[in-house]
CSV table of C-alpha atoms and ligand atoms in Angstrom, one decimal:
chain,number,residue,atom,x,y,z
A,1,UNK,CA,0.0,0.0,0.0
A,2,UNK,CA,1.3,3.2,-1.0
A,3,UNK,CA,2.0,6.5,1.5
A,4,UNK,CA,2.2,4.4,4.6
A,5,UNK,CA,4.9,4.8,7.1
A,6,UNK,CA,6.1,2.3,9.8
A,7,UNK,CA,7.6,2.9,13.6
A,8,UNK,CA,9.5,0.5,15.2
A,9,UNK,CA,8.8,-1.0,18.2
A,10,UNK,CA,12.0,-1.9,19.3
A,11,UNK,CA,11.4,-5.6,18.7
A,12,UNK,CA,12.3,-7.3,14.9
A,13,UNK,CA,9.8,-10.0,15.9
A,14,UNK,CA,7.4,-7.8,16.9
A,15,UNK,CA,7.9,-5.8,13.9
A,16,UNK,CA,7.4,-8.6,11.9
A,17,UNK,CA,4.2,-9.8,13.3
A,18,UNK,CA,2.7,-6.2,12.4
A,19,UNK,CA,4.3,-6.5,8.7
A,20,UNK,CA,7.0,-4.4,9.4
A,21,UNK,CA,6.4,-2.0,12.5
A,22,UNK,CA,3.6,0.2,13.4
A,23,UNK,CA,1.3,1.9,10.7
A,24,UNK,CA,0.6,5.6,9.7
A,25,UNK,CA,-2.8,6.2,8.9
A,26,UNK,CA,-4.0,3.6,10.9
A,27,UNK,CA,-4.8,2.9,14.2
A,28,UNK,CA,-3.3,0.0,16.4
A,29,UNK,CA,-4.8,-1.0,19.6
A,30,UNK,CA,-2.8,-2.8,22.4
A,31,UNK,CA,-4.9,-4.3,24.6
A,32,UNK,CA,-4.5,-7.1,27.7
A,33,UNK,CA,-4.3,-7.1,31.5
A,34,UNK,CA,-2.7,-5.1,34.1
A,35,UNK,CA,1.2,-5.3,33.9
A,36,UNK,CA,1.4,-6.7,30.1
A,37,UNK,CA,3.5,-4.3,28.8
A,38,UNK,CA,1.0,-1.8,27.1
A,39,UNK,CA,2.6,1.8,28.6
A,40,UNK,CA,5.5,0.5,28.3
A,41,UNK,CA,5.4,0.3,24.7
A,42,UNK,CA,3.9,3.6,24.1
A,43,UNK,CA,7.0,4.8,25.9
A,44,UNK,CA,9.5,3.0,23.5
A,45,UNK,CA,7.2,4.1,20.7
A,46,UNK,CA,7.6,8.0,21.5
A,47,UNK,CA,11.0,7.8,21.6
A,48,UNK,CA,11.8,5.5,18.3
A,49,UNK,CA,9.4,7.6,16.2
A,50,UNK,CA,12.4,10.4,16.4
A,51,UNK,CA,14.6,7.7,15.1
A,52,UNK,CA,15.6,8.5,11.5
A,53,UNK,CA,13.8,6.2,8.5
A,54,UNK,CA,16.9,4.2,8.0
A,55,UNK,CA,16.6,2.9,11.7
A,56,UNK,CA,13.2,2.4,12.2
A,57,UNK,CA,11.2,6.4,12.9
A,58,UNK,CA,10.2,8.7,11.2
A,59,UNK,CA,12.6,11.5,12.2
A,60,UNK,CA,9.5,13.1,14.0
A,61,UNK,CA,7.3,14.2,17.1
A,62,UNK,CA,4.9,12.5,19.5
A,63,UNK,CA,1.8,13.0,21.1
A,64,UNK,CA,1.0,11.9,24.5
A,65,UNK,CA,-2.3,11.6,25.6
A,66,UNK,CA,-2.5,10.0,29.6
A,67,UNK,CA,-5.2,9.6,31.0
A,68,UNK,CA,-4.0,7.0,34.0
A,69,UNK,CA,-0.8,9.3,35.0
A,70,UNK,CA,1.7,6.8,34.3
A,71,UNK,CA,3.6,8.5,31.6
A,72,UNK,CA,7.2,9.1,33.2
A,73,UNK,CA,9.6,11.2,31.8
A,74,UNK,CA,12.6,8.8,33.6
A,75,UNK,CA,11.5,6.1,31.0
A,76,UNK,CA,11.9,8.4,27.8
A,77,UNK,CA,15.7,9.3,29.2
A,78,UNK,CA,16.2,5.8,29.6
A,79,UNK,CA,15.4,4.4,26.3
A,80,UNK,CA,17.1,7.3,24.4
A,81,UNK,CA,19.9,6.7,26.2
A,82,UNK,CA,19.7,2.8,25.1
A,83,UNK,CA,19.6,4.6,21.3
A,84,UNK,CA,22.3,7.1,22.1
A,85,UNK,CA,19.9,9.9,21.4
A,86,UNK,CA,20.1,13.1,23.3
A,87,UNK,CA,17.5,12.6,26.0
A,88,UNK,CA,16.5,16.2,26.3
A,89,UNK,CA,15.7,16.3,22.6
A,90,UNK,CA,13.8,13.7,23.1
A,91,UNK,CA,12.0,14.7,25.7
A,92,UNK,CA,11.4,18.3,24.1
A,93,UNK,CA,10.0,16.2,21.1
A,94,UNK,CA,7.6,14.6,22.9
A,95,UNK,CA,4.3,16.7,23.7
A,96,UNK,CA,2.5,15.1,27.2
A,97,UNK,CA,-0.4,15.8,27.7
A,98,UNK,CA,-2.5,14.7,31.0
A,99,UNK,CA,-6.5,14.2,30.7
A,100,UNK,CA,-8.1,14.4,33.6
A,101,UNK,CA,-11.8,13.0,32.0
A,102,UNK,CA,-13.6,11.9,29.4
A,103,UNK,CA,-14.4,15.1,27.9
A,104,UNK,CA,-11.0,16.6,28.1
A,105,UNK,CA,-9.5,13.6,26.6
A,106,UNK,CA,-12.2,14.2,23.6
A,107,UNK,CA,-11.2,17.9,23.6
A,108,UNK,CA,-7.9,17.3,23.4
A,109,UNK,CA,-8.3,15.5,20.4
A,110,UNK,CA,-10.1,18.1,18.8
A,111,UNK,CA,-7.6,20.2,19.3
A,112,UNK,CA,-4.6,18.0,17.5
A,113,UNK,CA,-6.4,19.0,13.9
A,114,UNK,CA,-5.0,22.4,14.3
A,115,UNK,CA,-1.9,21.5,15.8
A,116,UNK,CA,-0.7,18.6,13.5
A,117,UNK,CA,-1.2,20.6,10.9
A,118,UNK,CA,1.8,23.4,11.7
A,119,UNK,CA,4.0,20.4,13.3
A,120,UNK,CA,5.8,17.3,12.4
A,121,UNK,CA,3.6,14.9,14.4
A,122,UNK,CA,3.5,11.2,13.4
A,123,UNK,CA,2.8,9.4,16.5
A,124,UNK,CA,-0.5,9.7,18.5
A,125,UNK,CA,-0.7,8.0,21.7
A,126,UNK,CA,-3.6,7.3,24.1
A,127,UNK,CA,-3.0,5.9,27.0
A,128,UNK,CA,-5.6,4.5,28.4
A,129,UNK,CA,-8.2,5.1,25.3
A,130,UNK,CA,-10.8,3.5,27.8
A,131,UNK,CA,-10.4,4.4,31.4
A,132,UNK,CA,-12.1,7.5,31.3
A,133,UNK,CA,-15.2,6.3,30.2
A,134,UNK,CA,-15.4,2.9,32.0
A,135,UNK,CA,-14.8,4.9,35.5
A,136,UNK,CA,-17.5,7.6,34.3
A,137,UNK,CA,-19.8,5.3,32.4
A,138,UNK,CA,-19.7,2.3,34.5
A,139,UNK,CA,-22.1,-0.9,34.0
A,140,UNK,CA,-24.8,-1.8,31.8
A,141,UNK,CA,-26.9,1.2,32.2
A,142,UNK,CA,-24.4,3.5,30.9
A,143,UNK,CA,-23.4,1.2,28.1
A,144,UNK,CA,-25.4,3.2,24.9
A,145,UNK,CA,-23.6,6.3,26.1
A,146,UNK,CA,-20.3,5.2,26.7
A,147,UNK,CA,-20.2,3.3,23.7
A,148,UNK,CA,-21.9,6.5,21.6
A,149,UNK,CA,-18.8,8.6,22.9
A,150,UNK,CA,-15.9,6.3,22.3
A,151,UNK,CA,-17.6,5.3,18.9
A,152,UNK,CA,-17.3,9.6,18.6
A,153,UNK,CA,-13.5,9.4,19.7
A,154,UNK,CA,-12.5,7.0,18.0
A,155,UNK,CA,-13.6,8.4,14.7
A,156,UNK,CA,-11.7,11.7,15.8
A,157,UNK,CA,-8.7,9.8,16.1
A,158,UNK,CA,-8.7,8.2,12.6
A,159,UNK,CA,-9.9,11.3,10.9
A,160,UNK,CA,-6.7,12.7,12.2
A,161,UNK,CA,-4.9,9.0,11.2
A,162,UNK,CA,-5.7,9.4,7.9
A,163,UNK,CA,-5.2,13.4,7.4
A,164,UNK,CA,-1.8,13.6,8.5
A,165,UNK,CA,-0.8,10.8,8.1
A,166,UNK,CA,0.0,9.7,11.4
A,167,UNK,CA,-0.1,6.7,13.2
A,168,UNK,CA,-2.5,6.7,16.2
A,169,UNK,CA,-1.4,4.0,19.2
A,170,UNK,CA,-4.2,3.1,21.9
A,171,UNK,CA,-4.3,1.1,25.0
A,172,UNK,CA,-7.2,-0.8,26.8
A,173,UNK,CA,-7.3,-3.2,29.6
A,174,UNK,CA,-9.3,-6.1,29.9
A,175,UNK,CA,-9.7,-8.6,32.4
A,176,UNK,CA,-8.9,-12.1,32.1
A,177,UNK,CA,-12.6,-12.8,32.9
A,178,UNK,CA,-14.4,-9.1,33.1
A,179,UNK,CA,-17.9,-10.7,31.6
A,180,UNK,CA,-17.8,-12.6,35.0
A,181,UNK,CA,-17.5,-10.0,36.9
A,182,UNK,CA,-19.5,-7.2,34.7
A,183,UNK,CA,-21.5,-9.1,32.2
A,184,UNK,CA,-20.4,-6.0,29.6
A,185,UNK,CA,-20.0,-6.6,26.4
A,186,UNK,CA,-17.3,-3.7,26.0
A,187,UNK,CA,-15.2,-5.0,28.5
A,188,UNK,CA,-15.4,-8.9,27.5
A,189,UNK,CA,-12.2,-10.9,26.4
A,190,UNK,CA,-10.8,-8.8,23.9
A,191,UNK,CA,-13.6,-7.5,23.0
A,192,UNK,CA,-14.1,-5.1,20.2
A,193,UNK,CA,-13.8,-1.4,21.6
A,194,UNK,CA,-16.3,-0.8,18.8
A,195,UNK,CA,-17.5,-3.0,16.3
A,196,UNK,CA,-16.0,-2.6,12.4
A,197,UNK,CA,-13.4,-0.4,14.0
A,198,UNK,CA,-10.7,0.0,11.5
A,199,UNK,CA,-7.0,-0.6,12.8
A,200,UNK,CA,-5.0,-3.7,13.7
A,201,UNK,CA,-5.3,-5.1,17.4
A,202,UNK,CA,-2.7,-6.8,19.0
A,203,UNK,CA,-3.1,-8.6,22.5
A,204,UNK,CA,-0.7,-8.6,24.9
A,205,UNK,CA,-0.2,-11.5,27.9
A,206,UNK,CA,2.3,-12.0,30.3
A,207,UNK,CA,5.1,-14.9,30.1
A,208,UNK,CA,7.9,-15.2,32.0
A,209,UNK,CA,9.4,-12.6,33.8
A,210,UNK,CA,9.9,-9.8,31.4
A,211,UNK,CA,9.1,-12.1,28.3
A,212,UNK,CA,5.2,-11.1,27.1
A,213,UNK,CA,3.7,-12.6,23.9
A,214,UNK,CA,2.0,-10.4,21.3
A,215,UNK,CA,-1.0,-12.1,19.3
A,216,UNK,CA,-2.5,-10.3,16.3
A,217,UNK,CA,-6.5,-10.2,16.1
A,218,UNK,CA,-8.9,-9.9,13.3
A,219,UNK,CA,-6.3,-8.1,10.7
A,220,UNK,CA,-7.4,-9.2,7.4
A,221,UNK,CA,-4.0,-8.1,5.8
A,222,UNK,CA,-1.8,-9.5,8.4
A,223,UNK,CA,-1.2,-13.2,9.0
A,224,UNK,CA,-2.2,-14.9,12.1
A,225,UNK,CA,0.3,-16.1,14.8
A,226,UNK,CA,1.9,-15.1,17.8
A,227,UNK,CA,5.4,-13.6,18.9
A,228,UNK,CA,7.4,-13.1,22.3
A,229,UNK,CA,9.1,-9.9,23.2
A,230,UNK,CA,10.9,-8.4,26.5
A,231,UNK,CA,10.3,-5.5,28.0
A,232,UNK,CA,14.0,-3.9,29.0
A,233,UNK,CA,15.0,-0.9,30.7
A,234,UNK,CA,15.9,0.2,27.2
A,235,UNK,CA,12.4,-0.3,25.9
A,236,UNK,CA,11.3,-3.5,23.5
A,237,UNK,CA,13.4,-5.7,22.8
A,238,UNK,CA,13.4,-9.3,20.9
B,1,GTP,P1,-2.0,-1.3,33.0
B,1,GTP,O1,-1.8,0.1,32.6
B,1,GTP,O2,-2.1,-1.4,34.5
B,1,GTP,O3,-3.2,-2.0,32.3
B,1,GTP,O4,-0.7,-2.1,32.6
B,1,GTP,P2,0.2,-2.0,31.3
B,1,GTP,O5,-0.1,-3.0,30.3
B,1,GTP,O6,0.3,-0.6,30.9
B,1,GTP,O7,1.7,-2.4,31.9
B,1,GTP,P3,3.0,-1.6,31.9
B,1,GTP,O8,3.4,-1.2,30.5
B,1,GTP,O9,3.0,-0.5,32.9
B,1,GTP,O10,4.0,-2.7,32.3
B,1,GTP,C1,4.5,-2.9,33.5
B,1,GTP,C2,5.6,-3.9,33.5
B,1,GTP,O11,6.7,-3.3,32.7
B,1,GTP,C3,6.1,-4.2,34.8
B,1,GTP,O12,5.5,-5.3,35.3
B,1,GTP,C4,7.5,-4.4,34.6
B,1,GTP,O13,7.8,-5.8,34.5
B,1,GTP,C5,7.9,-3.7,33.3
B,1,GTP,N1,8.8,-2.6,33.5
B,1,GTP,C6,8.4,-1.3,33.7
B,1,GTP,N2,9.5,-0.5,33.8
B,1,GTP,C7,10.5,-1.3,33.5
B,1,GTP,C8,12.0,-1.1,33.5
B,1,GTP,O14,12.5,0.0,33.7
B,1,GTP,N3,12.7,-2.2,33.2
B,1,GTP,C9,12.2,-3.4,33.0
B,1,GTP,N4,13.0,-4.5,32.7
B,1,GTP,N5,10.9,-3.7,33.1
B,1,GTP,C10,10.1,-2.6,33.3
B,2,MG,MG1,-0.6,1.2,31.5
């Protein structure tokens, strides 16, 4: 497919299981439970999307979007120091910024049309797409609204995808078993954030130690299997 860019994740087996890295004008959800790995990758993928194109980036800037608080800036200094970039570049190339709800996070987004169009932005992150909404929308009752306004957000965030050309990286955790605990659809096994979403989704589960294996789902273009990879002070890793 023509015009489409790929970032690194740090990982060449990872890489290969998403044909390459991760996608511009496209979104790719990570999803899985507590502790598999998903912030951490959002980490390692601010920093390599400043990598130049002949080692894996896209010589360019990142967007931050946390909604949980658990960006750190002591991560991004770590893993541009594994890459022997100059951290404080880094960090000044990475834009954080911290939603406190729901409707801030959708605001914020609203806001990146303007900006991305006067800067060299090509990595989108939010992390977590879902918390937001699951903490103010919780249970059954709520479910038409919550799903109407993360249906609304997530068609913000692939307008922007496919505008800029930018790839656009979320998160969302799920329980091992949440249907026995909630009996909600959105939060069941992997299930879809929205249905006929557009994007690849890749599920994450722990292994040992620092090993975690990464599983692709329902990617028409992208062959079916799975892959291990190790989360490292220095980011991903094989
Ligand atoms: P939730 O947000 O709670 O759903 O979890 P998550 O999927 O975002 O997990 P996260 O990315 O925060 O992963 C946490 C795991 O990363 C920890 O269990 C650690 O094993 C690992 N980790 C975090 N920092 C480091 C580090 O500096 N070095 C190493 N080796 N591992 C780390
Ligand atoms: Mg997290």
């Amino acid at each position: 497919r023509l015009n489409i860019h790929k970032i690194t994740t740090g990982s060449k087996s990872l890489d290969d299981l998403l044909g390459g890295g991760i996608e511009t004008r496209d979104m790719t959800e990570f999803f899985g439970e507590y502790g598999t790995g998903k912030t951490q990758i959002c980490h390692a993928l601010a920093v390599n999307v400043q990598l130049p194109e002949d080692k894996g980036g896209l010589n360019a800037k990142a967007v931050y979007i946390d909604t949980e608080g658990t960006f750190r800036w002591e991560r991004i200094e770590q893993i541009a120091r594994g890459l022997n970039l100059d951290p404080d570049k880094v960090m000044e190339n990475i834009y954080w910024i911290r939603a406190v709800n729901s409707h801030h996070q959708m605001a914020i987004v609203d806001q990146l049309y303007d900006m991305l169009s006067k800067d060299n932005v090509k990595l989108v992150i939010v992390d977590s797409l879902t918390s937001h909404f699951r903490a103010e929308f919780p249970g059954r009752e709520n479910l038409a609204m919550r799903q109407q306004l993360l249906n609304k957000h997530l068609h913000q965030l692939i307008r922007l995808s496919e505008i800029y050309d930018i790839a656009v990286v979320v998160t969302n955790q799920v329980m091992a078993r949440p249907d026995v605990f909630y009996g909600d659809p959105t939060s069941a096994v992997g299930g879809n954030i929205v249905a006929h979403a557009p994007g690849v989704r890749v599920q994450l589960k722990r292994s040992r130690g620092n090993k975690r294996i990464a599983r692709i789902v329902d990617a028409p273009h992208l062959p079916e299997g799975e892959t291990v990879f190790v989360i490292t002070e220095y980011g991903i890793k094989d």
